[in-house]
XYZ file of N, CA and C in Angstrom:
786
model
N 38.931 169.838 -5.248
C 40.057 168.908 -5.256
C 39.631 167.600 -4.591
N 39.800 166.506 -5.322
C 39.445 165.191 -4.820
C 40.724 164.371 -4.618
N 40.725 163.483 -3.627
C 41.912 162.674 -3.392
C 41.551 161.349 -2.740
N 42.424 160.371 -2.976
C 42.306 159.053 -2.352
C 43.707 158.513 -2.135
N 43.952 157.948 -0.956
C 45.214 157.253 -0.705
C 45.015 155.838 -1.217
N 45.597 155.541 -2.371
C 45.376 154.247 -3.025
C 46.024 153.103 -2.255
N 47.176 153.374 -1.645
C 47.885 152.392 -0.827
C 48.833 153.160 0.077
N 48.980 152.681 1.305
C 49.864 153.374 2.230
C 50.426 152.384 3.232
N 51.750 152.407 3.383
C 52.386 151.519 4.340
C 53.772 151.126 3.877
N 54.424 150.284 4.653
C 55.786 149.878 4.319
C 55.843 149.003 3.080
N 54.688 148.472 2.631
C 54.673 147.605 1.446
C 54.413 148.356 0.146
N 54.001 149.620 0.222
C 53.765 150.374 -1.004
C 52.889 151.589 -0.777
N 53.169 152.661 -1.536
C 52.485 153.936 -1.336
C 52.105 154.578 -2.667
N 50.887 155.082 -2.739
C 50.417 155.805 -3.921
C 49.208 156.643 -3.521
N 49.131 157.862 -4.060
C 48.037 158.786 -3.741
C 47.498 159.361 -5.048
N 46.191 159.428 -5.165
C 45.541 160.063 -6.317
C 45.022 161.438 -5.912
N 45.219 162.428 -6.781
C 44.658 163.762 -6.603
C 44.079 164.217 -7.937
N 42.860 164.739 -7.885
C 42.217 165.172 -9.117
C 41.391 166.429 -8.931
N 41.273 167.206 -10.004
C 40.396 168.376 -10.042
C 39.574 168.286 -11.328
N 38.885 169.366 -11.643
C 38.109 169.383 -12.877
C 38.997 169.217 -14.104
N 40.259 169.669 -14.002
C 41.129 169.679 -15.179
C 42.416 168.877 -15.024
N 42.674 168.312 -13.856
C 43.938 167.614 -13.624
C 43.695 166.306 -12.894
N 44.491 165.290 -13.270
C 44.402 163.975 -12.647
C 45.825 163.440 -12.524
N 46.303 163.219 -11.284
C 47.697 162.814 -11.110
C 47.864 161.866 -9.936
N 49.038 161.254 -9.897
C 49.431 160.386 -8.801
C 50.672 160.948 -8.117
N 50.731 160.775 -6.802
C 51.979 160.944 -6.069
C 52.511 159.541 -5.813
N 53.621 159.200 -6.432
C 54.266 157.899 -6.279
C 53.395 156.758 -6.800
N 54.052 155.672 -7.163
C 53.370 154.415 -7.491
C 54.246 153.304 -6.906
N 54.100 153.086 -5.617
C 54.914 152.091 -4.926
C 54.272 150.722 -4.863
N 53.244 150.533 -5.682
C 52.581 149.240 -5.831
C 52.718 148.840 -7.301
N 52.334 147.641 -7.652
C 52.474 147.222 -9.047
C 51.517 148.012 -9.936
N 51.814 148.040 -11.225
C 50.928 148.706 -12.163
C 49.524 148.131 -12.120
N 49.436 146.819 -12.012
C 48.133 146.150 -11.955
C 47.357 146.564 -10.713
N 48.043 146.631 -9.574
C 47.382 147.049 -8.332
C 46.927 148.500 -8.422
N 47.748 149.351 -9.028
C 47.389 150.761 -9.171
C 46.157 150.919 -10.062
N 46.120 150.189 -11.161
C 44.964 150.247 -12.055
C 43.694 149.818 -11.328
N 43.787 148.736 -10.557
C 42.614 148.236 -9.830
C 42.143 149.245 -8.788
N 43.092 149.863 -8.071
C 42.731 150.840 -7.042
C 42.080 152.064 -7.665
N 42.619 152.532 -8.779
C 42.029 153.683 -9.463
C 40.610 153.385 -9.930
N 40.420 152.215 -10.516
C 39.079 151.854 -10.996
C 38.092 151.727 -9.833
N 38.596 151.309 -8.671
C 37.725 151.187 -7.493
C 37.176 152.537 -7.051
N 37.937 153.611 -7.274
C 37.455 154.948 -6.910
C 36.863 155.692 -8.107
N 36.705 154.990 -9.231
C 36.046 155.576 -10.388
C 36.930 156.421 -11.278
N 38.247 156.165 -11.250
C 39.192 156.922 -12.073
C 39.787 155.985 -13.118
N 39.850 156.434 -14.360
C 40.441 155.644 -15.430
C 41.940 155.942 -15.528
N 42.789 154.928 -15.513
C 44.236 155.172 -15.584
C 44.659 155.987 -16.799
N 43.955 155.817 -17.923
C 44.324 156.550 -19.136
C 44.066 158.049 -19.022
N 43.341 158.475 -17.975
C 43.082 159.903 -17.769
C 44.180 160.587 -16.961
N 45.122 159.820 -16.417
C 46.193 160.405 -15.615
C 47.082 161.296 -16.480
N 47.438 162.458 -15.938
C 48.233 163.430 -16.682
C 49.630 163.639 -16.094
N 49.906 163.078 -14.924
C 51.222 163.260 -14.305
C 51.418 162.253 -13.179
N 52.677 161.884 -12.964
C 53.089 161.145 -11.773
C 54.184 161.965 -11.110
N 53.967 162.346 -9.853
C 54.973 163.067 -9.076
C 55.698 162.084 -8.170
N 56.997 162.202 -8.067
C 57.801 161.241 -7.309
C 58.412 161.930 -6.093
N 58.198 161.352 -4.915
C 58.780 161.912 -3.690
C 60.242 161.496 -3.528
N 60.544 160.206 -3.779
C 61.919 159.712 -3.684
C 61.980 158.313 -4.285
N 63.174 157.751 -4.351
C 63.423 156.569 -5.168
C 63.292 155.228 -4.454
N 62.871 155.181 -3.203
C 62.734 153.896 -2.530
C 61.626 153.063 -3.184
N 61.828 151.745 -3.195
C 60.974 150.867 -4.002
C 59.509 150.939 -3.602
N 59.214 151.208 -2.328
C 57.817 151.286 -1.901
C 57.136 152.570 -2.368
N 57.852 153.358 -3.180
C 57.279 154.566 -3.776
C 57.376 154.587 -5.300
N 58.152 153.668 -5.891
C 58.344 153.741 -7.350
C 58.103 152.423 -8.080
N 57.702 151.388 -7.374
C 57.606 150.041 -7.965
C 56.848 150.007 -9.287
N 55.713 150.696 -9.382
C 54.886 150.611 -10.581
C 54.977 151.796 -11.524
N 55.885 152.738 -11.244
C 55.955 153.954 -12.069
C 56.265 153.635 -13.527
N 57.278 152.814 -13.760
C 57.688 152.516 -15.125
C 56.572 151.896 -15.937
N 55.882 150.923 -15.360
C 54.799 150.231 -16.054
C 53.684 151.206 -16.426
N 53.207 151.996 -15.457
C 52.109 152.927 -15.738
C 52.527 154.003 -16.736
N 53.725 154.541 -16.527
C 54.179 155.623 -17.408
C 54.273 155.154 -18.852
N 54.824 153.961 -19.063
C 54.963 153.458 -20.432
C 53.613 153.054 -21.021
N 52.771 152.425 -20.226
C 51.491 151.933 -20.736
C 50.562 153.062 -21.150
N 50.554 154.165 -20.374
C 49.596 155.240 -20.631
C 50.278 156.549 -21.064
N 51.586 156.497 -21.312
C 52.356 157.667 -21.753
C 52.162 158.852 -20.805
N 52.332 158.582 -19.506
C 52.143 159.611 -18.485
C 53.481 160.298 -18.200
N 53.520 161.625 -18.200
C 54.737 162.330 -17.796
C 55.080 162.050 -16.325
N 56.378 161.881 -16.057
C 56.866 161.602 -14.708
C 57.714 162.785 -14.254
N 57.396 163.331 -13.059
C 58.079 164.500 -12.520
C 58.883 164.108 -11.292
N 60.186 164.385 -11.336
C 61.058 164.122 -10.195
C 62.220 165.100 -10.250
N 62.900 165.290 -9.121
C 64.067 166.167 -9.150
C 65.281 165.431 -9.740
N 66.307 166.177 -10.044
C 67.458 165.632 -10.768
C 68.090 164.449 -10.045
N 68.328 164.584 -8.753
C 68.986 163.510 -8.005
C 68.102 162.265 -7.905
N 66.800 162.465 -7.786
C 65.887 161.315 -7.731
C 65.857 160.597 -9.071
N 65.833 161.352 -10.175
C 65.899 160.719 -11.492
C 67.142 159.838 -11.599
N 68.275 160.355 -11.182
C 69.527 159.592 -11.268
C 69.462 158.327 -10.420
N 68.826 158.418 -9.263
C 68.774 157.285 -8.337
C 67.766 156.218 -8.748
N 66.708 156.603 -9.474
C 65.641 155.636 -9.753
C 65.643 155.089 -11.175
N 66.431 155.670 -12.061
C 66.371 155.287 -13.474
C 66.538 153.791 -13.693
N 67.519 153.201 -13.033
C 67.783 151.778 -13.238
C 66.649 150.907 -12.716
N 65.896 151.408 -11.744
C 64.831 150.617 -11.128
C 63.534 150.655 -11.930
N 63.231 151.787 -12.578
C 61.923 151.909 -13.243
C 61.990 151.601 -14.727
N 63.196 151.445 -15.278
C 63.313 151.140 -16.695
C 63.206 152.383 -17.552
N 63.287 152.206 -18.869
C 63.321 153.362 -19.773
C 62.014 154.148 -19.788
N 62.152 155.456 -19.725
C 61.021 156.385 -19.851
C 61.320 157.296 -21.034
N 60.377 157.433 -21.946
C 60.582 158.262 -23.138
C 60.972 159.680 -22.737
N 61.858 160.265 -23.508
C 62.365 161.599 -23.188
C 61.242 162.616 -23.028
N 60.199 162.508 -23.864
C 59.099 163.475 -23.789
C 58.300 163.347 -22.494
N 58.451 162.213 -21.774
C 57.738 162.009 -20.508
C 58.592 162.333 -19.292
N 59.863 162.598 -19.469
C 60.780 162.880 -18.365
C 60.725 164.366 -18.027
N 60.242 164.683 -16.840
C 60.093 166.083 -16.437
C 60.847 166.340 -15.129
N 61.375 167.541 -15.008
C 62.098 167.942 -13.799
C 61.156 168.713 -12.874
N 61.220 168.415 -11.605
C 60.476 169.151 -10.575
C 61.396 169.208 -9.362
N 62.070 170.330 -9.182
C 63.119 170.422 -8.174
C 62.566 170.793 -6.799
N 63.353 170.513 -5.783
C 62.992 170.850 -4.406
C 62.816 172.361 -4.264
N 61.735 172.766 -3.620
C 61.477 174.177 -3.395
C 60.762 174.865 -4.538
N 60.474 174.122 -5.591
C 59.811 174.692 -6.759
C 58.292 174.618 -6.597
N 57.589 175.593 -7.169
C 56.131 175.583 -7.238
C 55.730 175.580 -8.700
N 54.855 174.638 -9.069
C 54.453 174.493 -10.472
C 52.941 174.467 -10.596
N 52.470 174.860 -11.751
C 51.043 174.822 -12.069
C 50.753 173.598 -12.930
N 49.786 172.805 -12.507
C 49.301 171.667 -13.277
C 47.829 171.945 -13.573
N 47.588 172.616 -14.704
C 46.229 173.066 -15.044
C 45.700 173.935 -13.905
N 44.606 173.510 -13.236
C 44.019 174.326 -12.173
C 44.507 173.918 -10.782
N 45.612 173.185 -10.714
C 46.176 172.714 -9.455
C 47.585 173.283 -9.290
N 47.842 173.943 -8.171
C 49.172 174.464 -7.870
C 49.870 173.501 -6.914
N 51.106 173.129 -7.230
C 51.843 172.152 -6.424
C 53.164 172.770 -5.972
N 53.363 172.752 -4.660
C 54.590 173.254 -4.044
C 55.388 172.071 -3.505
N 56.650 171.969 -3.880
C 57.506 170.901 -3.359
C 58.394 171.453 -2.250
N 58.793 170.578 -1.341
C 59.687 170.982 -0.257
C 60.555 169.797 0.142
N 61.754 170.087 0.593
C 62.673 169.038 0.994
C 62.322 168.459 2.353
N 62.586 167.164 2.507
C 62.351 166.475 3.776
C 63.604 165.714 4.190
N 63.639 165.310 5.455
C 64.787 164.596 5.994
C 64.533 163.093 5.936
N 65.206 162.415 5.005
C 65.048 160.977 4.837
C 66.285 160.463 4.113
N 66.582 159.171 4.246
C 67.818 158.631 3.662
C 67.624 158.239 2.200
N 67.343 159.248 1.386
C 67.192 159.077 -0.058
C 68.004 160.179 -0.734
N 68.071 160.131 -2.063
C 68.930 161.062 -2.797
C 68.551 162.519 -2.533
N 67.297 162.863 -2.766
C 66.796 164.210 -2.469
C 65.275 164.147 -2.306
N 64.818 163.607 -1.177
C 63.381 163.366 -0.978
C 62.580 164.657 -0.846
N 61.307 164.584 -1.260
C 60.423 165.746 -1.251
C 59.051 165.383 -0.695
N 58.388 166.401 -0.192
C 56.963 166.342 0.082
C 56.268 167.360 -0.801
N 54.929 167.378 -0.756
C 54.178 168.284 -1.628
C 52.999 168.913 -0.885
N 52.693 170.157 -1.232
C 51.444 170.801 -0.840
C 50.668 171.132 -2.111
N 49.367 170.897 -2.072
C 48.491 171.097 -3.231
C 47.468 172.179 -2.912
N 47.282 173.081 -3.870
C 46.358 174.202 -3.704
C 45.375 174.220 -4.868
N 44.094 174.332 -4.516
C 43.044 174.437 -5.540
C 41.983 175.374 -4.984
N 41.847 176.554 -5.618
C 40.966 177.557 -5.047
C 41.466 177.950 -3.670
N 40.609 177.876 -2.674
C 40.996 178.231 -1.309
C 41.374 177.010 -0.474
N 41.447 175.851 -1.100
C 41.709 174.617 -0.368
C 43.178 174.201 -0.482
N 43.675 173.561 0.578
C 45.063 173.106 0.624
C 45.129 171.694 1.186
N 45.929 170.862 0.543
C 46.211 169.497 0.997
C 47.717 169.371 1.175
N 48.161 168.954 2.359
C 49.591 168.779 2.635
C 49.913 167.297 2.743
N 50.985 166.882 2.073
C 51.390 165.470 2.049
C 52.833 165.360 2.525
N 53.046 164.639 3.629
C 54.400 164.490 4.170
C 54.540 163.116 4.820
N 55.296 162.241 4.178
C 55.640 160.951 4.764
C 57.147 160.751 4.608
N 57.672 159.684 5.194
C 59.104 159.380 5.116
C 59.934 160.536 5.678
N 59.573 160.931 6.890
C 60.236 162.046 7.560
C 61.035 161.528 8.747
N 62.317 161.862 8.798
C 63.080 161.539 9.994
C 62.661 162.425 11.158
N 62.434 163.692 10.847
C 61.909 164.632 11.827
C 61.222 165.757 11.073
N 60.460 166.569 11.791
C 59.709 167.656 11.151
C 60.299 168.977 11.626
N 61.032 169.628 10.748
C 61.676 170.895 11.097
C 60.652 172.025 11.134
N 61.054 173.155 11.700
C 60.172 174.320 11.727
C 59.867 174.799 10.304
N 60.833 174.664 9.412
C 60.619 175.049 8.016
C 59.524 174.195 7.382
N 59.572 172.892 7.638
C 58.550 171.995 7.085
C 57.187 172.296 7.699
N 57.155 172.532 9.012
C 55.886 172.858 9.669
C 55.262 174.100 9.050
N 56.089 175.106 8.794
C 55.577 176.342 8.208
C 55.019 176.094 6.817
N 55.651 175.205 6.067
C 55.179 174.877 4.724
C 53.859 174.122 4.763
N 53.748 173.171 5.675
C 52.562 172.314 5.749
C 51.353 173.014 6.358
N 51.609 173.949 7.251
C 50.558 174.540 8.081
C 49.462 175.196 7.239
N 48.235 175.178 7.777
C 47.117 175.856 7.128
C 46.352 175.009 6.144
N 46.601 173.700 6.148
C 45.895 172.817 5.215
C 44.511 172.443 5.743
N 43.652 172.077 4.812
C 42.334 171.552 5.174
C 42.408 170.062 5.480
N 43.422 169.400 4.906
C 43.639 167.976 5.156
C 45.134 167.686 5.075
N 45.557 166.696 5.879
C 46.957 166.292 5.919
C 47.047 164.780 5.689
N 47.958 164.381 4.828
C 48.348 162.977 4.721
C 49.718 162.910 5.371
N 49.787 162.295 6.554
C 50.943 162.488 7.436
C 51.423 161.164 8.008
N 52.725 161.022 8.048
C 53.309 159.755 8.485
C 53.151 159.492 9.982
N 52.754 158.265 10.306
C 52.830 157.726 11.667
C 53.356 156.302 11.494
N 54.649 156.166 11.331
C 55.238 154.928 10.834
C 55.282 153.799 11.843
N 55.697 154.091 13.077
C 55.955 152.995 14.008
C 55.659 153.375 15.454
N 55.424 152.355 16.240
C 55.404 152.474 17.688
C 56.821 152.162 18.170
N 57.401 153.044 18.937
C 58.814 152.900 19.319
C 59.072 151.593 20.056
N 58.202 151.218 20.976
C 58.426 149.975 21.734
C 58.290 148.741 20.851
N 57.309 148.753 19.942
C 57.188 147.633 18.997
C 58.447 147.513 18.140
N 58.973 148.642 17.703
C 60.191 148.624 16.892
C 61.373 148.084 17.693
N 61.518 148.548 18.908
C 62.647 148.108 19.740
C 62.591 146.619 20.044
N 61.389 146.078 20.151
C 61.222 144.654 20.472
C 61.173 143.784 19.214
N 61.242 144.387 18.053
C 61.088 143.643 16.799
C 62.324 142.819 16.479
N 62.205 141.995 15.411
C 63.297 141.143 14.966
C 64.280 141.885 14.050
N 64.033 143.155 13.785
C 64.927 143.912 12.915
C 66.341 143.953 13.498
N 67.362 143.917 12.644
C 68.733 144.148 13.119
C 68.843 145.539 13.736
N 69.764 145.687 14.676
C 69.905 146.984 15.348
C 70.219 148.093 14.351
N 70.976 147.785 13.290
C 71.316 148.805 12.300
C 70.065 149.367 11.630
N 69.080 148.499 11.381
C 67.823 148.946 10.762
C 67.002 149.754 11.761
N 66.938 149.280 12.993
C 66.214 150.025 14.029
C 66.794 151.425 14.190
N 68.120 151.496 14.226
C 68.787 152.790 14.405
C 68.470 153.722 13.243
N 68.445 153.179 12.012
C 68.104 153.985 10.842
C 66.685 154.531 10.953
N 65.717 153.675 11.298
C 64.319 154.100 11.379
C 64.129 155.183 12.437
N 64.850 155.043 13.554
C 64.711 155.987 14.659
C 65.493 157.277 14.452
N 66.338 157.309 13.426
C 67.226 158.455 13.227
C 66.501 159.625 12.571
N 67.234 160.734 12.421
C 66.683 161.927 11.788
C 66.504 161.783 10.285
N 66.969 160.665 9.702
C 66.723 160.404 8.280
C 65.886 159.130 8.110
N 65.150 158.780 9.161
C 64.328 157.583 9.135
C 62.854 157.887 8.959
N 62.056 157.493 9.972
C 60.603 157.639 9.897
C 60.054 158.183 11.205
N 58.880 158.816 11.136
C 58.244 159.376 12.320
C 57.513 158.297 13.114
N 57.719 158.310 14.418
C 56.947 157.447 15.305
C 55.547 158.024 15.485
N 54.660 157.226 16.061
C 53.305 157.705 16.349
C 53.341 158.939 17.242
N 54.157 158.887 18.278
C 54.220 160.008 19.221
C 54.784 161.263 18.549
N 55.841 161.079 17.752
C 56.416 162.227 17.039
C 55.422 162.819 16.056
N 54.619 161.959 15.418
C 53.579 162.445 14.506
C 52.571 163.298 15.266
N 52.145 162.818 16.432
C 51.196 163.580 17.234
C 51.748 164.927 17.665
N 53.014 164.935 18.049
C 53.636 166.189 18.483
C 53.721 167.187 17.339
N 54.134 166.714 16.154
C 54.228 167.605 15.001
C 52.846 168.121 14.599
N 51.869 167.221 14.578
C 50.522 167.627 14.188
C 49.930 168.641 15.168
N 50.262 168.506 16.432
C 49.732 169.456 17.413
C 50.249 170.867 17.160
N 51.423 170.979 16.529
C 51.957 172.289 16.154
C 51.358 172.804 14.847
N 50.855 171.888 14.021
C 50.342 172.261 12.707
C 48.866 172.640 12.722
N 48.090 171.932 13.512
C 46.632 172.032 13.413
C 46.092 173.276 14.114
N 45.074 173.855 13.505
C 44.426 175.042 14.060
C 43.133 174.697 14.792
N 42.696 173.446 14.696
C 41.454 173.054 15.346
C 40.230 173.468 14.575
N 40.356 173.516 13.248
C 39.232 173.915 12.399
C 38.670 172.713 11.647
N 38.566 171.596 12.341
C 38.001 170.347 11.796
C 38.823 169.799 10.636
N 40.151 169.986 10.695
C 41.012 169.426 9.662
C 40.952 167.904 9.678
N 41.134 167.313 8.502
C 41.214 165.860 8.390
C 42.675 165.443 8.364
N 43.024 164.433 9.130
C 44.395 163.919 9.157
C 44.355 162.432 8.828
N 45.026 162.056 7.761
C 45.116 160.663 7.338
C 46.469 160.131 7.796
N 46.454 159.230 8.756
C 47.698 158.665 9.266
C 48.222 157.654 8.252
N 49.449 157.877 7.776
C 49.946 157.169 6.599
C 51.293 156.506 6.849
N 51.650 155.635 5.910
C 52.955 154.958 5.874
C 53.223 154.163 7.152
N 52.202 153.479 7.666
C 52.384 152.645 8.859
C 53.226 151.418 8.536
N 54.138 151.084 9.437
C 54.950 149.882 9.291
C 54.086 148.640 9.475
N 54.256 147.684 8.594
C 53.517 146.425 8.696
C 53.906 145.660 9.951
N 55.184 145.711 10.320
C 55.695 144.918 11.440
C 55.655 145.660 12.771
N 55.713 146.991 12.738
C 55.956 147.743 13.968
C 54.891 148.777 14.295
N 53.671 148.547 13.810
C 52.591 149.463 14.128
C 51.247 148.810 13.868
N 50.218 149.408 14.404
C 48.823 149.037 14.161
C 48.038 150.330 14.006
N 47.073 150.371 13.115
C 46.308 151.595 12.923
C 45.624 152.024 14.213
N 45.078 151.059 14.964
C 44.412 151.398 16.220
C 45.384 152.049 17.192
N 46.607 151.527 17.253
C 47.622 152.074 18.151
C 48.074 153.453 17.682
N 48.259 153.615 16.383
C 48.654 154.914 15.845
C 47.600 155.973 16.171
N 46.345 155.635 15.942
C 45.272 156.590 16.224
C 45.199 156.917 17.709
N 45.322 155.896 18.555
C 45.244 156.105 19.998
C 46.368 157.009 20.488
N 47.583 156.756 19.984
C 48.739 157.544 20.414
C 48.632 158.978 19.939
N 48.322 159.162 18.657
C 48.198 160.519 18.115
C 47.063 161.265 18.813
N 45.954 160.594 19.025
C 44.830 161.215 19.729
C 45.239 161.673 21.123
N 45.977 160.822 21.825
C 46.414 161.169 23.173
C 47.276 162.416 23.190
N 48.214 162.505 22.264
C 49.094 163.679 22.207
C 48.292 164.929 21.854
N 47.415 164.822 20.856
C 46.623 165.982 20.444
C 45.731 166.476 21.580
N 45.114 165.556 22.302
C 44.209 165.972 23.372
C 44.969 166.527 24.565
N 46.183 166.051 24.786
C 47.039 166.663 25.811
C 47.341 168.118 25.482
N 47.400 168.402 24.177
C 47.702 169.775 23.725
C 46.438 170.603 23.530
N 45.280 170.068 23.923
C 44.056 170.859 23.905
C 43.201 170.751 22.659
N 43.516 169.795 21.753
C 42.716 169.604 20.551
C 41.745 168.445 20.752
N 40.503 168.637 20.432
C 39.482 167.600 20.610
C 39.365 166.776 19.329
N 39.756 165.509 19.425
C 39.672 164.619 18.266
C 38.214 164.234 18.059
N 37.747 164.394 16.829
C 36.343 164.170 16.503
C 35.579 165.466 16.376
N 36.165 166.572 16.890
C 35.554 167.893 16.760
C 36.528 168.879 16.104
N 37.642 169.165 16.793
C 38.637 170.096 16.245
C 39.434 169.463 15.113
N 39.634 168.161 15.181
C 40.398 167.434 14.172
C 39.803 166.044 14.019
N 39.855 165.515 12.803
C 39.323 164.188 12.514
C 40.450 163.287 12.026
N 40.706 162.203 12.738
C 41.735 161.247 12.338
C 41.122 160.203 11.416
N 41.789 159.943 10.292
C 41.290 158.986 9.315
C 42.318 157.878 9.077
N 41.823 156.721 8.681
C 42.683 155.573 8.422
C 43.154 155.548 6.970
N 44.282 154.897 6.746
C 44.728 154.519 5.405
C 45.005 153.025 5.429
N 45.150 152.427 4.246
C 45.240 150.967 4.167
C 46.365 150.558 3.216
N 47.051 149.453 3.518
C 48.147 149.021 2.647
C 47.696 148.414 1.332
N 46.488 147.830 1.290
C 46.092 147.061 0.104
C 44.755 147.477 -0.489
N 44.207 148.603 -0.081
C 42.985 149.109 -0.698
C 42.919 150.617 -0.546
N 42.221 151.273 -1.446
C 42.181 152.736 -1.399
C 41.193 153.261 -0.355
N 41.473 154.462 0.135
C 40.470 155.178 0.904
C 39.408 155.669 -0.076
N 38.246 156.002 0.425
C 37.224 156.516 -0.476
C 37.662 157.869 -1.048
N 37.138 158.195 -2.206
C 37.479 159.449 -2.865
C 36.856 160.588 -2.081
N 37.700 161.415 -1.459
C 37.243 162.539 -0.634
C 37.362 163.839 -1.411
N 36.641 164.844 -0.978
C 36.666 166.136 -1.671
C 36.957 167.251 -0.687
N 37.775 168.195 -1.120
C 38.015 169.419 -0.348
C 37.379 170.590 -1.094
């Protein structure tokens, strides 16, 4: 199983996952043109994509879905409530490309097994995904207000995690955002802070050299260096050695991570 985070952050999110027989995207929150360029940078042809999975309908996750789906006739998978919420934003999708993928469902995509699970966020019915290929597992969870024990149990045991570390709480509190927006971000249907990400990850990780990609960082209220420092501090307080037991990796808002393999 190969994967690359094509874009990650408050300005747009998209992830590529591929195997010998399957090639798909999780979300396309960047323009179609940007997605095509990012895919080509990692050596993937957009016309080879076989599916787009949608986590939820916010624009930083669906901006380019309509363009890519129509241009390359890619099937789009989302749950019923997400389809209803995003239809007007992504434009017409041919009936043969409209697929249902409900919360809690597990589906087979050729040689890739995908498990969906519900998350706490202020969207119609947001989801995260776990991917299984052979003995390998990749867990993807962003846009989380909080991480419940149910979600932890679902995510646990992965070889790699793409996990939200959205904001530094003090940067957010001192920001120019209206209080209503700050309150939303800090709420149980908002986003995970760096410290909350570290705490959740410390419950998930087994210390078997798992890779953790810190994702969905706020452009205004976080820095990758700060996110890594905070998460590292929490993990090491809990007895995990960063660089040995766990490896923290960066993601970028405007360029893809290198194509990694599990």
